[in-house]
Amino acid sequence: MLVVSTLCQKRNPEAAAKRYAAGLARYGAPAGLGLARCLERLGRREDAALTCAWVLAQGTAGEREALAGIRRCQPAWLESRELSEGRWLLSRDEVAQAMAGAFRILSQAKIEPYLERDGSVGGLLLRHLDPGTLPARRGLKPYDLIRRINGRALTSSGAEEILSLAGALKDERRITVELERVGAPLTLEYEILPERELVLARGPFPFPEPLP
């Protein structure tokens, strides 16, 4: 078992990192976890992120969970991304956080029912959308008219239906949003993966490079 003291990690992270790197081939993900922590302390965020990806792909559930404290070092290639126009790959963690903050998202957006000529509700109109919210960062724009989500027509008066949908969709792996943008129909497709699957979809990740 590779043992590197916490004191060594804090006082001399470079020496600790070299010990962890030397133990990668024998000890695998546990050594990678220690290496990632040391690299973060050394300010080597890209190297730390690559090591994080390797641990996420190779490690046990407990080892992956232990990475939570250094997730902030992840670069863009470890995050949700647009596969092609209108198609997105999302992290389930990101979606879960957005669902948990649904009330906050609603407070930052101006959403109102879209009334058809006969007075029925034909969807939800995004009058305003805060640029920092998940929907804005993942393809939606102000004045989009959302008609259906996963085939379910949006026919009620707004917030209550969105909150109900948030609960119904929280475990889905695919979400399809049918909308109109500037009068033209558009479909946005989202594939939602657990973090490890999201990482593996970006891989394969190389064995971390030995430290100089």
PDB file of C-alpha atoms in Angstrom:
ATOM      1  CA  MET A   1       0.000   0.000   0.000  1.00  0.00           C
ATOM      2  CA  LEU A   2       1.418   3.377  -1.004  1.00  0.00           C
ATOM      3  CA  VAL A   3       1.518   5.738   1.985  1.00  0.00           C
ATOM      4  CA  VAL A   4       2.301   9.435   1.616  1.00  0.00           C
ATOM      5  CA  SER A   5       1.612  11.516   4.697  1.00  0.00           C
ATOM      6  CA  THR A   6      -0.868  14.386   4.601  1.00  0.00           C
ATOM      7  CA  LEU A   7       1.891  16.596   6.024  1.00  0.00           C
ATOM      8  CA  CYS A   8       4.148  15.685   3.098  1.00  0.00           C
ATOM      9  CA  GLN A   9       1.327  16.466   0.655  1.00  0.00           C
ATOM     10  CA  LYS A  10       0.907  19.929   2.165  1.00  0.00           C
ATOM     11  CA  ARG A  11       4.520  20.892   2.902  1.00  0.00           C
ATOM     12  CA  ASN A  12       6.182  19.328  -0.112  1.00  0.00           C
ATOM     13  CA  PRO A  13       3.525  18.546  -2.694  1.00  0.00           C
ATOM     14  CA  GLU A  14       6.122  18.184  -5.457  1.00  0.00           C
ATOM     15  CA  ALA A  15       7.916  15.365  -3.648  1.00  0.00           C
ATOM     16  CA  ALA A  16       4.586  13.756  -2.739  1.00  0.00           C
ATOM     17  CA  ALA A  17       3.411  14.021  -6.337  1.00  0.00           C
ATOM     18  CA  LYS A  18       6.528  12.224  -7.566  1.00  0.00           C
ATOM     19  CA  ARG A  19       5.932   9.392  -5.095  1.00  0.00           C
ATOM     20  CA  TYR A  20       2.331   9.045  -6.203  1.00  0.00           C
ATOM     21  CA  ALA A  21       3.334   9.162  -9.878  1.00  0.00           C
ATOM     22  CA  ALA A  22       5.931   6.448  -9.279  1.00  0.00           C
ATOM     23  CA  GLY A  23       3.232   4.272  -7.684  1.00  0.00           C
ATOM     24  CA  LEU A  24       0.614   4.655 -10.425  1.00  0.00           C
ATOM     25  CA  ALA A  25       1.437   1.462 -12.291  1.00  0.00           C
ATOM     26  CA  ARG A  26       1.309  -0.650  -9.124  1.00  0.00           C
ATOM     27  CA  TYR A  27      -1.428   1.043  -7.077  1.00  0.00           C
ATOM     28  CA  GLY A  28      -3.634   2.517  -9.802  1.00  0.00           C
ATOM     29  CA  ALA A  29      -6.494   4.864  -8.928  1.00  0.00           C
ATOM     30  CA  PRO A  30      -5.605   5.396  -5.215  1.00  0.00           C
ATOM     31  CA  ALA A  31      -2.204   6.751  -6.286  1.00  0.00           C
ATOM     32  CA  GLY A  32      -3.895   8.783  -9.030  1.00  0.00           C
ATOM     33  CA  LEU A  33      -6.193  10.367  -6.464  1.00  0.00           C
ATOM     34  CA  GLY A  34      -3.211  11.483  -4.367  1.00  0.00           C
ATOM     35  CA  LEU A  35      -1.392  12.694  -7.472  1.00  0.00           C
ATOM     36  CA  ALA A  36      -4.380  14.803  -8.555  1.00  0.00           C
ATOM     37  CA  ARG A  37      -4.536  16.472  -5.131  1.00  0.00           C
ATOM     38  CA  CYS A  38      -0.827  17.284  -5.195  1.00  0.00           C
ATOM     39  CA  LEU A  39      -0.964  18.619  -8.743  1.00  0.00           C
ATOM     40  CA  GLU A  40      -3.800  20.929  -7.743  1.00  0.00           C
ATOM     41  CA  ARG A  41      -1.726  22.241  -4.834  1.00  0.00           C
ATOM     42  CA  LEU A  42       1.112  22.872  -7.291  1.00  0.00           C
ATOM     43  CA  GLY A  43      -1.222  24.884  -9.519  1.00  0.00           C
ATOM     44  CA  ARG A  44      -0.965  22.363 -12.367  1.00  0.00           C
ATOM     45  CA  ARG A  45      -4.683  22.362 -13.088  1.00  0.00           C
ATOM     46  CA  GLU A  46      -4.591  20.786 -16.542  1.00  0.00           C
ATOM     47  CA  ASP A  47      -2.409  17.911 -15.326  1.00  0.00           C
ATOM     48  CA  ALA A  48      -4.645  17.524 -12.276  1.00  0.00           C
ATOM     49  CA  ALA A  49      -7.729  17.411 -14.501  1.00  0.00           C
ATOM     50  CA  LEU A  50      -6.209  14.763 -16.770  1.00  0.00           C
ATOM     51  CA  THR A  51      -5.372  12.683 -13.718  1.00  0.00           C
ATOM     52  CA  CYS A  52      -8.931  13.195 -12.419  1.00  0.00           C
ATOM     53  CA  ALA A  53     -10.265  11.874 -15.724  1.00  0.00           C
ATOM     54  CA  TRP A  54      -8.024   8.828 -15.501  1.00  0.00           C
ATOM     55  CA  VAL A  55      -9.188   8.093 -11.935  1.00  0.00           C
ATOM     56  CA  LEU A  56     -12.843   8.583 -12.917  1.00  0.00           C
ATOM     57  CA  ALA A  57     -12.394   6.093 -15.750  1.00  0.00           C
ATOM     58  CA  GLN A  58     -10.418   3.540 -13.716  1.00  0.00           C
ATOM     59  CA  GLY A  59     -11.385   3.949 -10.061  1.00  0.00           C
ATOM     60  CA  THR A  60     -14.023   2.536  -7.763  1.00  0.00           C
ATOM     61  CA  ALA A  61     -17.146   4.463  -6.775  1.00  0.00           C
ATOM     62  CA  GLY A  62     -15.464   5.510  -3.502  1.00  0.00           C
ATOM     63  CA  GLU A  63     -12.355   6.759  -5.292  1.00  0.00           C
ATOM     64  CA  ARG A  64     -14.448   8.690  -7.791  1.00  0.00           C
ATOM     65  CA  GLU A  65     -16.425  10.238  -4.944  1.00  0.00           C
ATOM     66  CA  ALA A  66     -13.183  11.295  -3.244  1.00  0.00           C
ATOM     67  CA  LEU A  67     -12.427  13.517  -6.236  1.00  0.00           C
ATOM     68  CA  ALA A  68     -15.254  15.890  -5.263  1.00  0.00           C
ATOM     69  CA  GLY A  69     -12.866  18.335  -3.586  1.00  0.00           C
ATOM     70  CA  ILE A  70     -10.829  18.887  -6.738  1.00  0.00           C
ATOM     71  CA  ARG A  71     -13.542  18.881  -9.385  1.00  0.00           C
ATOM     72  CA  ARG A  72     -13.127  22.627  -9.863  1.00  0.00           C
ATOM     73  CA  CYS A  73      -9.913  21.933 -11.777  1.00  0.00           C
ATOM     74  CA  GLN A  74     -11.800  20.227 -14.609  1.00  0.00           C
ATOM     75  CA  PRO A  75     -11.249  21.843 -18.026  1.00  0.00           C
ATOM     76  CA  ALA A  76     -14.001  22.207 -20.603  1.00  0.00           C
ATOM     77  CA  TRP A  77     -13.444  18.779 -22.156  1.00  0.00           C
ATOM     78  CA  LEU A  78     -14.626  17.098 -18.947  1.00  0.00           C
ATOM     79  CA  GLU A  79     -17.877  19.032 -18.863  1.00  0.00           C
ATOM     80  CA  SER A  80     -21.147  18.853 -20.756  1.00  0.00           C
ATOM     81  CA  ARG A  81     -20.758  19.714 -24.406  1.00  0.00           C
ATOM     82  CA  GLU A  82     -22.577  20.241 -27.703  1.00  0.00           C
ATOM     83  CA  LEU A  83     -22.133  17.206 -29.956  1.00  0.00           C
ATOM     84  CA  SER A  84     -23.561  18.930 -33.015  1.00  0.00           C
ATOM     85  CA  GLU A  85     -26.053  21.702 -33.654  1.00  0.00           C
ATOM     86  CA  GLY A  86     -29.021  21.052 -31.390  1.00  0.00           C
ATOM     87  CA  ARG A  87     -27.525  17.884 -29.791  1.00  0.00           C
ATOM     88  CA  TRP A  88     -26.002  18.017 -26.315  1.00  0.00           C
ATOM     89  CA  LEU A  89     -24.254  15.610 -23.962  1.00  0.00           C
ATOM     90  CA  LEU A  90     -24.948  16.558 -20.342  1.00  0.00           C
ATOM     91  CA  SER A  91     -23.612  15.432 -16.988  1.00  0.00           C
ATOM     92  CA  ARG A  92     -26.305  14.013 -14.706  1.00  0.00           C
ATOM     93  CA  ASP A  93     -24.708  15.928 -11.821  1.00  0.00           C
ATOM     94  CA  GLU A  94     -25.186  19.185 -13.731  1.00  0.00           C
ATOM     95  CA  VAL A  95     -28.808  18.353 -14.534  1.00  0.00           C
ATOM     96  CA  ALA A  96     -29.511  17.322 -10.925  1.00  0.00           C
ATOM     97  CA  GLN A  97     -28.132  20.644  -9.667  1.00  0.00           C
ATOM     98  CA  ALA A  98     -30.308  22.513 -12.159  1.00  0.00           C
ATOM     99  CA  MET A  99     -33.390  20.531 -11.139  1.00  0.00           C
ATOM    100  CA  ALA A 100     -32.660  21.228  -7.470  1.00  0.00           C
ATOM    101  CA  GLY A 101     -32.413  24.928  -8.308  1.00  0.00           C
ATOM    102  CA  ALA A 102     -35.555  24.999 -10.449  1.00  0.00           C
ATOM    103  CA  PHE A 103     -37.160  27.704  -8.299  1.00  0.00           C
ATOM    104  CA  ARG A 104     -34.057  29.897  -8.702  1.00  0.00           C
ATOM    105  CA  ILE A 105     -33.985  29.328 -12.473  1.00  0.00           C
ATOM    106  CA  LEU A 106     -37.652  30.290 -12.703  1.00  0.00           C
ATOM    107  CA  SER A 107     -36.967  33.474 -10.730  1.00  0.00           C
ATOM    108  CA  GLN A 108     -34.209  34.388 -13.220  1.00  0.00           C
ATOM    109  CA  ALA A 109     -36.338  33.745 -16.286  1.00  0.00           C
ATOM    110  CA  LYS A 110     -39.515  35.382 -17.469  1.00  0.00           C
ATOM    111  CA  ILE A 111     -41.716  32.556 -18.720  1.00  0.00           C
ATOM    112  CA  GLU A 112     -45.295  32.990 -19.782  1.00  0.00           C
ATOM    113  CA  PRO A 113     -47.926  30.846 -21.482  1.00  0.00           C
ATOM    114  CA  TYR A 114     -48.284  31.332 -25.219  1.00  0.00           C
ATOM    115  CA  LEU A 115     -51.930  31.777 -26.147  1.00  0.00           C
ATOM    116  CA  GLU A 116     -53.229  30.511 -29.473  1.00  0.00           C
ATOM    117  CA  ARG A 117     -55.960  32.368 -31.342  1.00  0.00           C
ATOM    118  CA  ASP A 118     -58.634  30.204 -29.753  1.00  0.00           C
ATOM    119  CA  GLY A 119     -57.364  31.124 -26.267  1.00  0.00           C
ATOM    120  CA  SER A 120     -55.744  27.744 -25.529  1.00  0.00           C
ATOM    121  CA  VAL A 121     -52.184  27.484 -24.231  1.00  0.00           C
ATOM    122  CA  GLY A 122     -49.876  26.296 -27.000  1.00  0.00           C
ATOM    123  CA  GLY A 123     -46.574  26.296 -25.151  1.00  0.00           C
ATOM    124  CA  LEU A 124     -44.300  28.379 -22.951  1.00  0.00           C
ATOM    125  CA  LEU A 125     -42.575  31.526 -24.194  1.00  0.00           C
ATOM    126  CA  LEU A 126     -39.187  32.481 -22.753  1.00  0.00           C
ATOM    127  CA  ARG A 127     -39.449  36.259 -22.562  1.00  0.00           C
ATOM    128  CA  HIS A 128     -36.151  36.508 -20.670  1.00  0.00           C
ATOM    129  CA  LEU A 129     -33.428  33.995 -19.839  1.00  0.00           C
ATOM    130  CA  ASP A 130     -30.454  34.716 -17.599  1.00  0.00           C
ATOM    131  CA  PRO A 131     -27.252  33.910 -19.571  1.00  0.00           C
ATOM    132  CA  GLY A 132     -25.717  32.095 -16.594  1.00  0.00           C
ATOM    133  CA  THR A 133     -28.469  29.498 -16.151  1.00  0.00           C
ATOM    134  CA  LEU A 134     -28.175  25.928 -17.421  1.00  0.00           C
ATOM    135  CA  PRO A 135     -30.964  26.309 -20.048  1.00  0.00           C
ATOM    136  CA  ALA A 136     -29.223  29.367 -21.536  1.00  0.00           C
ATOM    137  CA  ARG A 137     -25.828  27.646 -21.591  1.00  0.00           C
ATOM    138  CA  ARG A 138     -27.291  24.531 -23.187  1.00  0.00           C
ATOM    139  CA  GLY A 139     -29.062  25.843 -26.248  1.00  0.00           C
ATOM    140  CA  LEU A 140     -32.177  27.790 -25.245  1.00  0.00           C
ATOM    141  CA  LYS A 141     -32.535  31.479 -26.127  1.00  0.00           C
ATOM    142  CA  PRO A 142     -34.847  34.358 -25.170  1.00  0.00           C
ATOM    143  CA  TYR A 143     -38.120  34.318 -27.101  1.00  0.00           C
ATOM    144  CA  ASP A 144     -37.938  30.588 -27.777  1.00  0.00           C
ATOM    145  CA  LEU A 145     -41.436  29.120 -27.761  1.00  0.00           C
ATOM    146  CA  ILE A 146     -41.273  25.680 -26.143  1.00  0.00           C
ATOM    147  CA  ARG A 147     -44.019  23.438 -27.505  1.00  0.00           C
ATOM    148  CA  ARG A 148     -43.220  19.951 -26.146  1.00  0.00           C
ATOM    149  CA  ILE A 149     -40.734  18.217 -23.867  1.00  0.00           C
ATOM    150  CA  ASN A 150     -40.316  14.465 -24.434  1.00  0.00           C
ATOM    151  CA  GLY A 151     -43.514  14.532 -26.425  1.00  0.00           C
ATOM    152  CA  ARG A 152     -45.522  16.157 -23.628  1.00  0.00           C
ATOM    153  CA  ALA A 153     -47.338  19.291 -24.781  1.00  0.00           C
ATOM    154  CA  LEU A 154     -47.007  22.292 -22.487  1.00  0.00           C
ATOM    155  CA  THR A 155     -50.553  23.459 -21.983  1.00  0.00           C
ATOM    156  CA  SER A 156     -50.738  25.013 -18.511  1.00  0.00           C
ATOM    157  CA  SER A 157     -49.789  28.392 -17.114  1.00  0.00           C
ATOM    158  CA  GLY A 158     -46.073  28.064 -16.534  1.00  0.00           C
ATOM    159  CA  ALA A 159     -44.126  27.557 -13.324  1.00  0.00           C
ATOM    160  CA  GLU A 160     -46.195  24.715 -11.883  1.00  0.00           C
ATOM    161  CA  GLU A 161     -45.872  22.670 -15.063  1.00  0.00           C
ATOM    162  CA  ILE A 162     -42.117  23.241 -15.275  1.00  0.00           C
ATOM    163  CA  LEU A 163     -41.622  22.097 -11.686  1.00  0.00           C
ATOM    164  CA  SER A 164     -43.754  19.034 -12.363  1.00  0.00           C
ATOM    165  CA  LEU A 165     -41.701  18.258 -15.464  1.00  0.00           C
ATOM    166  CA  ALA A 166     -38.454  18.707 -13.525  1.00  0.00           C
ATOM    167  CA  GLY A 167     -39.504  15.926 -11.198  1.00  0.00           C
ATOM    168  CA  ALA A 168     -40.706  13.667 -13.994  1.00  0.00           C
ATOM    169  CA  LEU A 169     -37.538  14.074 -16.068  1.00  0.00           C
ATOM    170  CA  LYS A 170     -34.890  13.874 -13.350  1.00  0.00           C
ATOM    171  CA  ASP A 171     -34.040  10.220 -14.080  1.00  0.00           C
ATOM    172  CA  GLU A 172     -34.374  10.337 -17.871  1.00  0.00           C
ATOM    173  CA  ARG A 173     -31.319   9.623 -20.015  1.00  0.00           C
ATOM    174  CA  ARG A 174     -32.687  11.477 -23.051  1.00  0.00           C
ATOM    175  CA  ILE A 175     -34.688  14.688 -23.191  1.00  0.00           C
ATOM    176  CA  THR A 176     -36.111  16.171 -26.399  1.00  0.00           C
ATOM    177  CA  VAL A 177     -37.306  19.779 -26.506  1.00  0.00           C
ATOM    178  CA  GLU A 178     -39.501  20.818 -29.425  1.00  0.00           C
ATOM    179  CA  LEU A 179     -39.707  24.565 -29.881  1.00  0.00           C
ATOM    180  CA  GLU A 180     -40.114  27.423 -32.323  1.00  0.00           C
ATOM    181  CA  ARG A 181     -37.397  30.024 -32.802  1.00  0.00           C
ATOM    182  CA  VAL A 182     -38.234  33.094 -34.858  1.00  0.00           C
ATOM    183  CA  GLY A 183     -41.189  31.178 -36.275  1.00  0.00           C
ATOM    184  CA  ALA A 184     -39.168  28.153 -37.398  1.00  0.00           C
ATOM    185  CA  PRO A 185     -39.458  24.699 -35.757  1.00  0.00           C
ATOM    186  CA  LEU A 186     -36.374  23.449 -33.927  1.00  0.00           C
ATOM    187  CA  THR A 187     -35.639  20.351 -31.852  1.00  0.00           C
ATOM    188  CA  LEU A 188     -32.987  20.215 -29.129  1.00  0.00           C
ATOM    189  CA  GLU A 189     -31.829  16.772 -28.022  1.00  0.00           C
ATOM    190  CA  TYR A 190     -30.040  16.074 -24.736  1.00  0.00           C
ATOM    191  CA  GLU A 191     -28.311  12.855 -23.731  1.00  0.00           C
ATOM    192  CA  ILE A 192     -27.735  12.716 -19.972  1.00  0.00           C
ATOM    193  CA  LEU A 193     -24.952  10.525 -18.619  1.00  0.00           C
ATOM    194  CA  PRO A 194     -23.602   9.786 -15.142  1.00  0.00           C
ATOM    195  CA  GLU A 195     -20.244  11.484 -14.666  1.00  0.00           C
ATOM    196  CA  ARG A 196     -18.160   8.350 -15.201  1.00  0.00           C
ATOM    197  CA  GLU A 197     -19.932   7.568 -18.491  1.00  0.00           C
ATOM    198  CA  LEU A 198     -19.496  11.191 -19.553  1.00  0.00           C
ATOM    199  CA  VAL A 199     -15.763  10.894 -18.920  1.00  0.00           C
ATOM    200  CA  LEU A 200     -15.518   7.553 -20.735  1.00  0.00           C
ATOM    201  CA  ALA A 201     -17.319   9.118 -23.709  1.00  0.00           C
ATOM    202  CA  ARG A 202     -14.381  11.529 -23.973  1.00  0.00           C
ATOM    203  CA  GLY A 203     -11.731   8.844 -23.549  1.00  0.00           C
ATOM    204  CA  PRO A 204      -9.721   6.802 -23.728  1.00  0.00           C
ATOM    205  CA  PHE A 205      -7.570   8.760 -21.317  1.00  0.00           C
ATOM    206  CA  PRO A 206      -3.851   8.030 -21.362  1.00  0.00           C
ATOM    207  CA  PHE A 207      -1.943   6.824 -18.362  1.00  0.00           C
ATOM    208  CA  PRO A 208      -0.775  10.002 -16.520  1.00  0.00           C
ATOM    209  CA  GLU A 209       2.655  11.139 -17.683  1.00  0.00           C
ATOM    210  CA  PRO A 210       5.528  10.629 -15.207  1.00  0.00           C
ATOM    211  CA  LEU A 211       6.540  13.817 -13.446  1.00  0.00           C
ATOM    212  CA  PRO A 212       9.909  15.340 -14.430  1.00  0.00           C
TER     213      PRO A 212
END
